[in-house]
PDB file of C-alpha atoms and ligand atoms in Angstrom:
ATOM      1  CA  MET A   1     -11.102 -58.507  12.024  1.00  0.00           C
ATOM      2  CA  LYS A   2     -10.342 -58.256   8.331  1.00  0.00           C
ATOM      3  CA  PHE A   3     -13.970 -58.840   7.491  1.00  0.00           C
ATOM      4  CA  LYS A   4     -15.051 -56.081   9.878  1.00  0.00           C
ATOM      5  CA  ARG A   5     -12.667 -53.677   8.195  1.00  0.00           C
ATOM      6  CA  LEU A   6     -14.009 -54.609   4.819  1.00  0.00           C
ATOM      7  CA  LEU A   7     -17.530 -54.054   6.064  1.00  0.00           C
ATOM      8  CA  LEU A   8     -16.521 -50.648   7.399  1.00  0.00           C
ATOM      9  CA  LEU A   9     -14.925 -49.746   4.097  1.00  0.00           C
ATOM     10  CA  ALA A  10     -18.022 -50.808   2.202  1.00  0.00           C
ATOM     11  CA  PHE A  11     -20.142 -48.779   4.611  1.00  0.00           C
ATOM     12  CA  ILE A  12     -17.994 -45.666   4.148  1.00  0.00           C
ATOM     13  CA  THR A  13     -18.087 -46.042   0.374  1.00  0.00           C
ATOM     14  CA  VAL A  14     -21.857 -46.394   0.335  1.00  0.00           C
ATOM     15  CA  MET A  15     -22.320 -43.410   2.620  1.00  0.00           C
ATOM     16  CA  VAL A  16     -19.720 -41.049   1.210  1.00  0.00           C
ATOM     17  CA  ILE A  17     -20.031 -41.468  -2.542  1.00  0.00           C
ATOM     18  CA  PRO A  18     -23.614 -40.210  -2.807  1.00  0.00           C
ATOM     19  CA  LEU A  19     -22.708 -37.311  -0.502  1.00  0.00           C
ATOM     20  CA  THR A  20     -19.834 -36.086  -2.643  1.00  0.00           C
ATOM     21  CA  ALA A  21     -21.779 -36.743  -5.825  1.00  0.00           C
ATOM     22  CA  CYS A  22     -24.588 -34.631  -4.472  1.00  0.00           C
ATOM     23  CA  GLN A  23     -22.203 -31.788  -3.559  1.00  0.00           C
ATOM     24  CA  SER A  24     -20.503 -31.602  -6.920  1.00  0.00           C
ATOM     25  CA  SER A  25     -23.794 -31.656  -8.783  1.00  0.00           C
ATOM     26  CA  THR A  26     -24.940 -28.378  -7.194  1.00  0.00           C
ATOM     27  CA  ALA A  27     -26.682 -26.525  -9.965  1.00  0.00           C
ATOM     28  CA  ALA A  28     -25.306 -23.550 -11.859  1.00  0.00           C
ATOM     29  CA  TYR A  29     -26.482 -20.099 -10.774  1.00  0.00           C
ATOM     30  CA  ASP A  30     -30.061 -19.394 -11.808  1.00  0.00           C
ATOM     31  CA  SER A  31     -30.907 -15.687 -11.742  1.00  0.00           C
ATOM     32  CA  SER A  32     -34.618 -16.413 -12.155  1.00  0.00           C
ATOM     33  CA  LYS A  33     -34.662 -18.007  -8.706  1.00  0.00           C
ATOM     34  CA  LYS A  34     -33.906 -16.405  -5.331  1.00  0.00           C
ATOM     35  CA  LEU A  35     -30.219 -16.546  -4.471  1.00  0.00           C
ATOM     36  CA  GLY A  36     -30.530 -17.423  -0.765  1.00  0.00           C
ATOM     37  CA  PRO A  37     -31.975 -20.930  -1.118  1.00  0.00           C
ATOM     38  CA  GLN A  38     -29.495 -21.743  -3.904  1.00  0.00           C
ATOM     39  CA  ILE A  39     -26.579 -21.468  -1.465  1.00  0.00           C
ATOM     40  CA  ASN A  40     -28.321 -22.272   1.777  1.00  0.00           C
ATOM     41  CA  TYR A  41     -28.151 -18.553   2.741  1.00  0.00           C
ATOM     42  CA  THR A  42     -24.439 -18.995   3.375  1.00  0.00           C
ATOM     43  CA  ILE A  43     -21.563 -16.557   2.912  1.00  0.00           C
ATOM     44  CA  THR A  44     -18.266 -18.423   2.636  1.00  0.00           C
ATOM     45  CA  GLY A  45     -15.836 -16.736   5.027  1.00  0.00           C
ATOM     46  CA  ILE A  46     -12.282 -17.164   6.311  1.00  0.00           C
ATOM     47  CA  ASP A  47     -10.633 -17.477   9.750  1.00  0.00           C
ATOM     48  CA  ALA A  48     -12.576 -16.175  12.730  1.00  0.00           C
ATOM     49  CA  GLY A  49      -9.881 -13.680  13.755  1.00  0.00           C
ATOM     50  CA  ALA A  50      -9.969 -11.748  10.479  1.00  0.00           C
ATOM     51  CA  GLY A  51     -11.394  -8.236  10.520  1.00  0.00           C
ATOM     52  CA  ILE A  52     -13.408  -8.987   7.414  1.00  0.00           C
ATOM     53  CA  MET A  53     -15.354 -11.603   9.395  1.00  0.00           C
ATOM     54  CA  GLY A  54     -16.337  -8.981  11.975  1.00  0.00           C
ATOM     55  CA  GLY A  55     -17.255  -6.652   9.106  1.00  0.00           C
ATOM     56  CA  THR A  56     -19.429  -9.335   7.546  1.00  0.00           C
ATOM     57  CA  GLN A  57     -21.243  -9.942  10.837  1.00  0.00           C
ATOM     58  CA  LYS A  58     -21.953  -6.218  10.992  1.00  0.00           C
ATOM     59  CA  ALA A  59     -23.175  -6.290   7.397  1.00  0.00           C
ATOM     60  CA  LEU A  60     -25.464  -9.229   8.195  1.00  0.00           C
ATOM     61  CA  SER A  61     -27.291  -7.128  10.735  1.00  0.00           C
ATOM     62  CA  ALA A  62     -27.001  -3.747   8.960  1.00  0.00           C
ATOM     63  CA  TYR A  63     -28.628  -5.175   5.826  1.00  0.00           C
ATOM     64  CA  HIS A  64     -31.139  -7.246   7.844  1.00  0.00           C
ATOM     65  CA  LEU A  65     -29.676 -10.414   6.416  1.00  0.00           C
ATOM     66  CA  THR A  66     -29.683 -12.300   9.705  1.00  0.00           C
ATOM     67  CA  GLN A  67     -33.474 -12.135   9.865  1.00  0.00           C
ATOM     68  CA  GLY A  68     -33.402 -13.278   6.252  1.00  0.00           C
ATOM     69  CA  LYS A  69     -31.717 -16.502   7.422  1.00  0.00           C
ATOM     70  CA  TRP A  70     -28.261 -15.555   6.093  1.00  0.00           C
ATOM     71  CA  GLN A  71     -25.217 -16.824   7.935  1.00  0.00           C
ATOM     72  CA  LEU A  72     -21.461 -16.554   7.727  1.00  0.00           C
ATOM     73  CA  GLN A  73     -19.419 -19.717   7.485  1.00  0.00           C
ATOM     74  CA  THR A  74     -15.989 -19.665   9.142  1.00  0.00           C
ATOM     75  CA  SER A  75     -13.160 -21.460   7.346  1.00  0.00           C
ATOM     76  CA  SER A  76      -9.755 -20.284   6.137  1.00  0.00           C
ATOM     77  CA  THR A  77      -8.450 -18.341   3.158  1.00  0.00           C
ATOM     78  CA  ALA A  78      -7.261 -21.591   1.560  1.00  0.00           C
ATOM     79  CA  ALA A  79     -10.608 -23.347   2.056  1.00  0.00           C
ATOM     80  CA  MET A  80     -12.536 -20.328   0.829  1.00  0.00           C
ATOM     81  CA  THR A  81     -10.494 -19.895  -2.339  1.00  0.00           C
ATOM     82  CA  SER A  82     -10.749 -23.597  -3.092  1.00  0.00           C
ATOM     83  CA  THR A  83     -14.556 -23.458  -2.685  1.00  0.00           C
ATOM     84  CA  LEU A  84     -14.557 -20.390  -4.928  1.00  0.00           C
ATOM     85  CA  ASN A  85     -12.423 -22.201  -7.477  1.00  0.00           C
ATOM     86  CA  LYS A  86     -14.926 -25.042  -7.643  1.00  0.00           C
ATOM     87  CA  ALA A  87     -17.949 -22.726  -7.841  1.00  0.00           C
ATOM     88  CA  ILE A  88     -16.408 -20.776 -10.722  1.00  0.00           C
ATOM     89  CA  LYS A  89     -15.613 -23.979 -12.584  1.00  0.00           C
ATOM     90  CA  TYR A  90     -19.279 -25.016 -12.589  1.00  0.00           C
ATOM     91  CA  LYS A  91     -20.727 -21.468 -12.727  1.00  0.00           C
ATOM     92  CA  GLN A  92     -22.359 -22.062  -9.374  1.00  0.00           C
ATOM     93  CA  PRO A  93     -23.630 -19.337  -7.068  1.00  0.00           C
ATOM     94  CA  ILE A  94     -21.333 -18.279  -4.215  1.00  0.00           C
ATOM     95  CA  VAL A  95     -20.865 -15.280  -1.938  1.00  0.00           C
ATOM     96  CA  ILE A  96     -17.444 -14.866  -0.351  1.00  0.00           C
ATOM     97  CA  THR A  97     -15.587 -12.499   1.929  1.00  0.00           C
ATOM     98  CA  GLY A  98     -13.275 -10.798  -0.575  1.00  0.00           C
ATOM     99  CA  TRP A  99     -10.421  -8.324  -0.280  1.00  0.00           C
ATOM    100  CA  GLN A 100      -7.754  -6.587  -2.240  1.00  0.00           C
ATOM    101  CA  PRO A 101      -4.835  -6.802  -2.731  1.00  0.00           C
ATOM    102  CA  HIS A 102      -5.247 -10.530  -3.248  1.00  0.00           C
ATOM    103  CA  TRP A 103      -4.673 -12.838  -6.190  1.00  0.00           C
ATOM    104  CA  MET A 104      -8.314 -14.009  -6.080  1.00  0.00           C
ATOM    105  CA  PHE A 105      -9.231 -10.858  -8.025  1.00  0.00           C
ATOM    106  CA  THR A 106      -6.590 -11.617 -10.645  1.00  0.00           C
ATOM    107  CA  LYS A 107      -7.280 -15.299 -10.938  1.00  0.00           C
ATOM    108  CA  TYR A 108     -11.084 -15.324 -10.875  1.00  0.00           C
ATOM    109  CA  PRO A 109     -13.778 -13.192 -12.546  1.00  0.00           C
ATOM    110  CA  ILE A 110     -15.262 -11.803  -9.334  1.00  0.00           C
ATOM    111  CA  LYS A 111     -16.670  -8.421  -8.290  1.00  0.00           C
ATOM    112  CA  PHE A 112     -17.195  -6.623  -4.989  1.00  0.00           C
ATOM    113  CA  LEU A 113     -20.793  -6.081  -3.954  1.00  0.00           C
ATOM    114  CA  LYS A 114     -21.694  -2.430  -3.376  1.00  0.00           C
ATOM    115  CA  ASP A 115     -21.880  -1.476   0.252  1.00  0.00           C
ATOM    116  CA  PRO A 116     -24.275   1.512   0.381  1.00  0.00           C
ATOM    117  CA  LYS A 117     -24.330   1.432   4.195  1.00  0.00           C
ATOM    118  CA  ASN A 118     -20.543   1.641   4.213  1.00  0.00           C
ATOM    119  CA  VAL A 119     -20.091  -1.175   6.708  1.00  0.00           C
ATOM    120  CA  PHE A 120     -16.674  -2.152   5.354  1.00  0.00           C
ATOM    121  CA  GLY A 121     -15.408   1.438   5.416  1.00  0.00           C
ATOM    122  CA  LYS A 122     -14.443   3.805   2.640  1.00  0.00           C
ATOM    123  CA  ALA A 123     -10.672   3.913   2.280  1.00  0.00           C
ATOM    124  CA  GLU A 124      -8.522   1.148   3.677  1.00  0.00           C
ATOM    125  CA  SER A 125      -4.719   1.105   3.779  1.00  0.00           C
ATOM    126  CA  ILE A 126      -2.083  -1.302   4.995  1.00  0.00           C
ATOM    127  CA  HIS A 127       0.070   0.376   7.633  1.00  0.00           C
ATOM    128  CA  SER A 128       3.509  -0.251   9.057  1.00  0.00           C
ATOM    129  CA  ILE A 129       3.424  -0.164  12.830  1.00  0.00           C
ATOM    130  CA  ALA A 130       6.355  -0.181  15.235  1.00  0.00           C
ATOM    131  CA  ARG A 131       6.848  -0.679  18.929  1.00  0.00           C
ATOM    132  CA  VAL A 132       7.191   2.466  21.004  1.00  0.00           C
ATOM    133  CA  GLY A 133      10.942   3.021  21.301  1.00  0.00           C
ATOM    134  CA  LEU A 134      12.021   1.488  17.996  1.00  0.00           C
ATOM    135  CA  LYS A 135      12.851   4.911  16.581  1.00  0.00           C
ATOM    136  CA  LYS A 136      15.334   5.478  19.392  1.00  0.00           C
ATOM    137  CA  ASP A 137      16.724   1.927  19.592  1.00  0.00           C
ATOM    138  CA  ASN A 138      16.944   1.186  15.898  1.00  0.00           C
ATOM    139  CA  PRO A 139      16.753   4.417  13.881  1.00  0.00           C
ATOM    140  CA  GLY A 140      17.944   2.659  10.709  1.00  0.00           C
ATOM    141  CA  VAL A 141      15.039   0.243  10.608  1.00  0.00           C
ATOM    142  CA  TYR A 142      12.666   3.026  11.623  1.00  0.00           C
ATOM    143  CA  ARG A 143      13.912   5.172   8.762  1.00  0.00           C
ATOM    144  CA  PHE A 144      13.362   2.288   6.368  1.00  0.00           C
ATOM    145  CA  LEU A 145       9.792   1.893   7.634  1.00  0.00           C
ATOM    146  CA  GLN A 146       9.186   5.591   7.044  1.00  0.00           C
ATOM    147  CA  GLN A 147      10.273   5.125   3.436  1.00  0.00           C
ATOM    148  CA  PHE A 148       8.726   1.789   2.565  1.00  0.00           C
ATOM    149  CA  HIS A 149       5.539   1.980   0.516  1.00  0.00           C
ATOM    150  CA  TRP A 150       4.267   0.449  -2.694  1.00  0.00           C
ATOM    151  CA  ASN A 151       1.015  -0.285  -4.485  1.00  0.00           C
ATOM    152  CA  ALA A 152      -1.282  -3.233  -5.090  1.00  0.00           C
ATOM    153  CA  THR A 153       0.046  -3.933  -8.607  1.00  0.00           C
ATOM    154  CA  GLN A 154       3.584  -4.136  -7.284  1.00  0.00           C
ATOM    155  CA  MET A 155       2.613  -6.312  -4.349  1.00  0.00           C
ATOM    156  CA  SER A 156       0.725  -8.635  -6.691  1.00  0.00           C
ATOM    157  CA  LYS A 157       3.939  -9.457  -8.521  1.00  0.00           C
ATOM    158  CA  ILE A 158       5.216 -11.255  -5.438  1.00  0.00           C
ATOM    159  CA  MET A 159       1.815 -12.568  -4.386  1.00  0.00           C
ATOM    160  CA  LEU A 160       1.078 -14.244  -7.715  1.00  0.00           C
ATOM    161  CA  LYS A 161       4.473 -15.924  -7.820  1.00  0.00           C
ATOM    162  CA  VAL A 162       3.971 -17.314  -4.333  1.00  0.00           C
ATOM    163  CA  ASN A 163       0.512 -18.519  -5.338  1.00  0.00           C
ATOM    164  CA  ASN A 164       2.169 -20.345  -8.231  1.00  0.00           C
ATOM    165  CA  GLY A 165       4.473 -22.164  -5.855  1.00  0.00           C
ATOM    166  CA  VAL A 166       7.566 -19.932  -5.755  1.00  0.00           C
ATOM    167  CA  LYS A 167       9.078 -19.592  -2.259  1.00  0.00           C
ATOM    168  CA  PRO A 168       8.254 -16.174  -0.722  1.00  0.00           C
ATOM    169  CA  ALA A 169      11.944 -15.385  -0.146  1.00  0.00           C
ATOM    170  CA  THR A 170      12.766 -16.203  -3.767  1.00  0.00           C
ATOM    171  CA  ALA A 171       9.869 -14.132  -5.091  1.00  0.00           C
ATOM    172  CA  ALA A 172      10.994 -11.214  -2.911  1.00  0.00           C
ATOM    173  CA  LYS A 173      14.579 -11.490  -4.191  1.00  0.00           C
ATOM    174  CA  THR A 174      13.328 -11.438  -7.784  1.00  0.00           C
ATOM    175  CA  TYR A 175      11.259  -8.331  -7.040  1.00  0.00           C
ATOM    176  CA  ILE A 176      14.351  -6.617  -5.632  1.00  0.00           C
ATOM    177  CA  LYS A 177      16.380  -7.539  -8.705  1.00  0.00           C
ATOM    178  CA  ASP A 178      13.651  -6.257 -11.042  1.00  0.00           C
ATOM    179  CA  ASN A 179      13.077  -2.928  -9.269  1.00  0.00           C
ATOM    180  CA  PRO A 180      16.446  -1.373  -8.436  1.00  0.00           C
ATOM    181  CA  LYS A 181      15.216   2.235  -8.480  1.00  0.00           C
ATOM    182  CA  GLN A 182      12.407   1.607  -6.041  1.00  0.00           C
ATOM    183  CA  VAL A 183      14.737  -0.406  -3.823  1.00  0.00           C
ATOM    184  CA  ALA A 184      17.239   2.476  -3.795  1.00  0.00           C
ATOM    185  CA  GLN A 185      14.486   4.863  -2.651  1.00  0.00           C
ATOM    186  CA  TRP A 186      13.378   2.550   0.128  1.00  0.00           C
ATOM    187  CA  LEU A 187      16.935   2.112   1.393  1.00  0.00           C
ATOM    188  CA  LYS A 188      18.068   5.711   0.914  1.00  0.00           C
ATOM    189  CA  GLY A 189      19.994   6.870   3.967  1.00  0.00           C
ATOM    190  CA  VAL A 190      19.345   3.628   5.849  1.00  0.00           C
ATOM    191  CA  PRO A 191      22.597   2.909   7.709  1.00  0.00           C
ATOM    192  CA  ASN A 192      24.215  -0.517   7.667  1.00  0.00           C
ATOM    193  CA  GLY A 193      22.830  -2.737  10.397  1.00  0.00           C
ATOM    194  CA  HIS A 194      26.114  -4.512  11.171  1.00  0.00           C
ATOM    195  CA  GLY A 195      24.218  -7.596  12.286  1.00  0.00           C
ATOM    196  CA  LYS A 196      21.716  -5.756  14.466  1.00  0.00           C
ATOM    197  CA  SER A 197      18.610  -7.866  15.092  1.00  0.00           C
ATOM    198  CA  VAL A 198      15.106  -6.850  14.190  1.00  0.00           C
ATOM    199  CA  LYS A 199      11.939  -8.868  14.555  1.00  0.00           C
ATOM    200  CA  PHE A 200       8.833  -8.455  12.423  1.00  0.00           C
ATOM    201  CA  THR A 201       5.574 -10.191  13.156  1.00  0.00           C
ATOM    202  CA  TYR A 202       2.841 -10.648  10.577  1.00  0.00           C
ATOM    203  CA  VAL A 203      -0.333 -12.520   9.820  1.00  0.00           C
ATOM    204  CA  ALA A 204       0.096 -15.137   7.116  1.00  0.00           C
ATOM    205  CA  TRP A 205      -2.325 -13.511   4.685  1.00  0.00           C
ATOM    206  CA  ASP A 206      -1.008 -13.663   1.110  1.00  0.00           C
ATOM    207  CA  SER A 207      -0.506  -9.893   1.015  1.00  0.00           C
ATOM    208  CA  GLU A 208       1.511  -9.897   4.221  1.00  0.00           C
ATOM    209  CA  ILE A 209       3.571 -12.931   3.250  1.00  0.00           C
ATOM    210  CA  ALA A 210       4.619 -10.844   0.224  1.00  0.00           C
ATOM    211  CA  SER A 211       5.375  -7.594   2.049  1.00  0.00           C
ATOM    212  CA  THR A 212       7.048  -9.107   5.091  1.00  0.00           C
ATOM    213  CA  ASN A 213       9.341 -11.313   3.037  1.00  0.00           C
ATOM    214  CA  LEU A 214      10.288  -8.346   0.890  1.00  0.00           C
ATOM    215  CA  VAL A 215      11.086  -6.242   3.957  1.00  0.00           C
ATOM    216  CA  LYS A 216      13.228  -9.069   5.343  1.00  0.00           C
ATOM    217  CA  GLN A 217      15.262  -9.327   2.136  1.00  0.00           C
ATOM    218  CA  LEU A 218      15.663  -5.545   1.905  1.00  0.00           C
ATOM    219  CA  LEU A 219      16.927  -5.141   5.454  1.00  0.00           C
ATOM    220  CA  GLU A 220      19.212  -8.150   5.156  1.00  0.00           C
ATOM    221  CA  MET A 221      20.796  -6.451   2.141  1.00  0.00           C
ATOM    222  CA  LYS A 222      21.608  -3.641   4.555  1.00  0.00           C
ATOM    223  CA  GLY A 223      23.233  -5.971   7.077  1.00  0.00           C
ATOM    224  CA  TYR A 224      20.384  -6.408   9.564  1.00  0.00           C
ATOM    225  CA  LYS A 225      19.570  -9.766  11.059  1.00  0.00           C
ATOM    226  CA  VAL A 226      15.849 -10.078  10.380  1.00  0.00           C
ATOM    227  CA  THR A 227      13.426 -12.556  11.925  1.00  0.00           C
ATOM    228  CA  ILE A 228       9.868 -12.753  10.662  1.00  0.00           C
ATOM    229  CA  GLN A 229       7.210 -14.594  12.598  1.00  0.00           C
ATOM    230  CA  PRO A 230       3.651 -15.333  11.464  1.00  0.00           C
ATOM    231  CA  MET A 231       0.883 -15.254  14.057  1.00  0.00           C
ATOM    232  CA  GLU A 232      -2.798 -14.530  14.627  1.00  0.00           C
ATOM    233  CA  ALA A 233      -3.906 -10.927  14.120  1.00  0.00           C
ATOM    234  CA  GLN A 234      -4.581 -10.309  17.803  1.00  0.00           C
ATOM    235  CA  THR A 235      -1.167 -11.727  18.797  1.00  0.00           C
ATOM    236  CA  MET A 236       0.575  -9.725  16.100  1.00  0.00           C
ATOM    237  CA  TRP A 237      -0.787  -6.475  17.511  1.00  0.00           C
ATOM    238  CA  ALA A 238      -0.028  -7.590  21.062  1.00  0.00           C
ATOM    239  CA  SER A 239       3.568  -8.451  20.118  1.00  0.00           C
ATOM    240  CA  VAL A 240       4.228  -4.899  18.897  1.00  0.00           C
ATOM    241  CA  ALA A 241       2.347  -3.328  21.812  1.00  0.00           C
ATOM    242  CA  THR A 242       4.337  -5.299  24.394  1.00  0.00           C
ATOM    243  CA  ASN A 243       7.758  -4.873  22.714  1.00  0.00           C
ATOM    244  CA  ALA A 244       7.956  -8.613  21.967  1.00  0.00           C
ATOM    245  CA  ALA A 245       8.341  -7.633  18.306  1.00  0.00           C
ATOM    246  CA  ASP A 246       9.849  -4.520  16.738  1.00  0.00           C
ATOM    247  CA  ALA A 247       7.391  -3.880  13.949  1.00  0.00           C
ATOM    248  CA  SER A 248       4.828  -5.204  11.512  1.00  0.00           C
ATOM    249  CA  VAL A 249       3.874  -4.154   8.005  1.00  0.00           C
ATOM    250  CA  SER A 250       0.492  -5.891   8.157  1.00  0.00           C
ATOM    251  CA  ALA A 251      -1.884  -3.486   9.901  1.00  0.00           C
ATOM    252  CA  TRP A 252      -5.059  -3.036   7.847  1.00  0.00           C
ATOM    253  CA  LEU A 253      -6.591   0.293   8.905  1.00  0.00           C
ATOM    254  CA  PRO A 254      -8.794   2.071   9.753  1.00  0.00           C
ATOM    255  CA  THR A 255     -11.580  -0.514   9.592  1.00  0.00           C
ATOM    256  CA  THR A 256     -10.346  -4.082   9.153  1.00  0.00           C
ATOM    257  CA  SER A 257      -7.979  -4.160  12.159  1.00  0.00           C
ATOM    258  CA  GLY A 258      -9.600  -1.134  13.788  1.00  0.00           C
ATOM    259  CA  ARG A 259     -10.522  -3.000  16.926  1.00  0.00           C
ATOM    260  CA  TYR A 260      -6.887  -3.926  17.592  1.00  0.00           C
ATOM    261  CA  ALA A 261      -5.686  -0.380  16.933  1.00  0.00           C
ATOM    262  CA  LYS A 262      -8.234   0.787  19.479  1.00  0.00           C
ATOM    263  CA  GLN A 263      -7.351  -1.884  21.984  1.00  0.00           C
ATOM    264  CA  TYR A 264      -3.618  -1.071  21.843  1.00  0.00           C
ATOM    265  CA  LYS A 265      -3.957   2.691  21.400  1.00  0.00           C
ATOM    266  CA  GLY A 266      -0.856   4.518  22.620  1.00  0.00           C
ATOM    267  CA  ARG A 267       1.155   1.296  22.811  1.00  0.00           C
ATOM    268  CA  PHE A 268       2.340   1.242  19.201  1.00  0.00           C
ATOM    269  CA  VAL A 269       3.528   3.774  16.629  1.00  0.00           C
ATOM    270  CA  ASP A 270       1.588   4.064  13.389  1.00  0.00           C
ATOM    271  CA  VAL A 271       4.634   4.750  11.194  1.00  0.00           C
ATOM    272  CA  ARG A 272       2.880   5.174   7.854  1.00  0.00           C
ATOM    273  CA  ALA A 273       0.567   3.594   5.330  1.00  0.00           C
ATOM    274  CA  ASN A 274       2.711   1.342   3.129  1.00  0.00           C
ATOM    275  CA  LEU A 275      -0.073   0.586   0.630  1.00  0.00           C
ATOM    276  CA  HIS A 276      -3.150   2.607  -0.254  1.00  0.00           C
ATOM    277  CA  GLY A 277      -6.297   1.374  -1.923  1.00  0.00           C
ATOM    278  CA  ALA A 278      -6.824  -1.831   0.020  1.00  0.00           C
ATOM    279  CA  LYS A 279     -10.420  -2.968   0.246  1.00  0.00           C
ATOM    280  CA  THR A 280     -12.537  -5.536   2.031  1.00  0.00           C
ATOM    281  CA  GLY A 281     -16.118  -6.584   1.429  1.00  0.00           C
ATOM    282  CA  LEU A 282     -18.359  -9.266   0.025  1.00  0.00           C
ATOM    283  CA  ALA A 283     -17.773 -10.556  -3.479  1.00  0.00           C
ATOM    284  CA  VAL A 284     -19.483 -12.791  -6.032  1.00  0.00           C
ATOM    285  CA  PRO A 285     -18.551 -14.170  -9.463  1.00  0.00           C
ATOM    286  CA  LYS A 286     -19.307 -11.787 -12.334  1.00  0.00           C
ATOM    287  CA  TYR A 287     -21.718 -14.294 -13.900  1.00  0.00           C
ATOM    288  CA  MET A 288     -24.092 -13.476 -11.031  1.00  0.00           C
ATOM    289  CA  LYS A 289     -25.081 -10.455 -13.084  1.00  0.00           C
ATOM    290  CA  ASN A 290     -28.148  -9.405 -11.106  1.00  0.00           C
ATOM    291  CA  ILE A 291     -26.342  -9.440  -7.742  1.00  0.00           C
ATOM    292  CA  ASN A 292     -24.487  -6.150  -7.382  1.00  0.00           C
ATOM    293  CA  SER A 293     -25.114  -4.865  -3.885  1.00  0.00           C
ATOM    294  CA  ILE A 294     -25.120  -6.474  -0.453  1.00  0.00           C
ATOM    295  CA  SER A 295     -28.787  -5.546  -0.223  1.00  0.00           C
ATOM    296  CA  ASP A 296     -29.462  -7.749  -3.278  1.00  0.00           C
ATOM    297  CA  LEU A 297     -28.778 -10.804  -1.106  1.00  0.00           C
ATOM    298  CA  LEU A 298     -32.063 -10.147   0.650  1.00  0.00           C
ATOM    299  CA  THR A 299     -34.186  -9.103  -2.309  1.00  0.00           C
ATOM    300  CA  LYS A 300     -32.944 -11.082  -5.303  1.00  0.00           C
TER     301      LYS A 300
HETATM  302  N1  PBE B 401      -7.821  -9.876   5.325  1.00  0.00           N
HETATM  303  C1  PBE B 401      -6.567  -9.774   4.634  1.00  0.00           C
HETATM  304  C2  PBE B 401      -7.492  -9.421   6.675  1.00  0.00           C
HETATM  305  C3  PBE B 401      -6.612  -8.289   6.463  1.00  0.00           C
HETATM  306  C4  PBE B 401      -5.801  -8.759   5.297  1.00  0.00           C
HETATM  307  C5  PBE B 401      -8.766  -9.032   4.683  1.00  0.00           C
HETATM  308  C6  PBE B 401      -8.195 -11.273   5.363  1.00  0.00           C
HETATM  309  C7  PBE B 401      -8.617  -9.266   7.676  1.00  0.00           C
HETATM  310  O1  PBE B 401      -9.784  -9.395   7.315  1.00  0.00           O
HETATM  311  O2  PBE B 401      -8.356  -9.036   8.848  1.00  0.00           O
END
């Protein structure tokens, strides 16, 4: 038995070591060679339910990349950013699904690829949506939602802290302490909740972890009992549309979550955009100097 185990271990070692060695020795980006073969014609993506994945599939066909052998790899935000981290370290070629606001654009020297066919849409905002009837049942929370908005720089303050290991609730509390004027505007005229319950659903994207935790802290300051629940994008929209949740501040519109907005049309209230200037697309490290447009993936 012991011998068999040892044999197995030896086998694994022999098989796995060359594999990993081979992976980490992937060459640095060479602009004199075609990009496709250097990365196996692969775009490193995130979870299948994300709107940006649907957008990338559309881009693959709009830019004739599918015929050019290009493919989109499904993973997760965490796996994608860790692959990106490694590629950057060794100046290797990589194409990722990128979006803003996100700390990847602060932490890494990356750039969006131009999208002349406008597949990923022009202007994108993050909206606060509420269940039909929230305004009547919980006018205080509704009023807050009508007043809550910020920008990418402000959101990044929480996002970066969380990325550095600070608990989301703690990062949100610090933000509140540091921005009393903005907090006063958001809470202006919002009546005390006296323990009234409110449930927010969200998708655990870094941006929405930041905003949803902030909203929870803000409303708790006003005496509301706030539950926040992370879920898949589709379920998040369904929860608001079916009154299972009161609201969400994580609706990326009009393009990224457009299909859900269409699917649940009339069954949710689009309260307002809480953040303008969001963006989704494909991105590459800046050292890939000759790759600047999605169409370059085919030609360069
Ligand atoms: N994202 C982040 C989401 C919206 C927020 C770009 C990953 C998506 O693609 O659905």
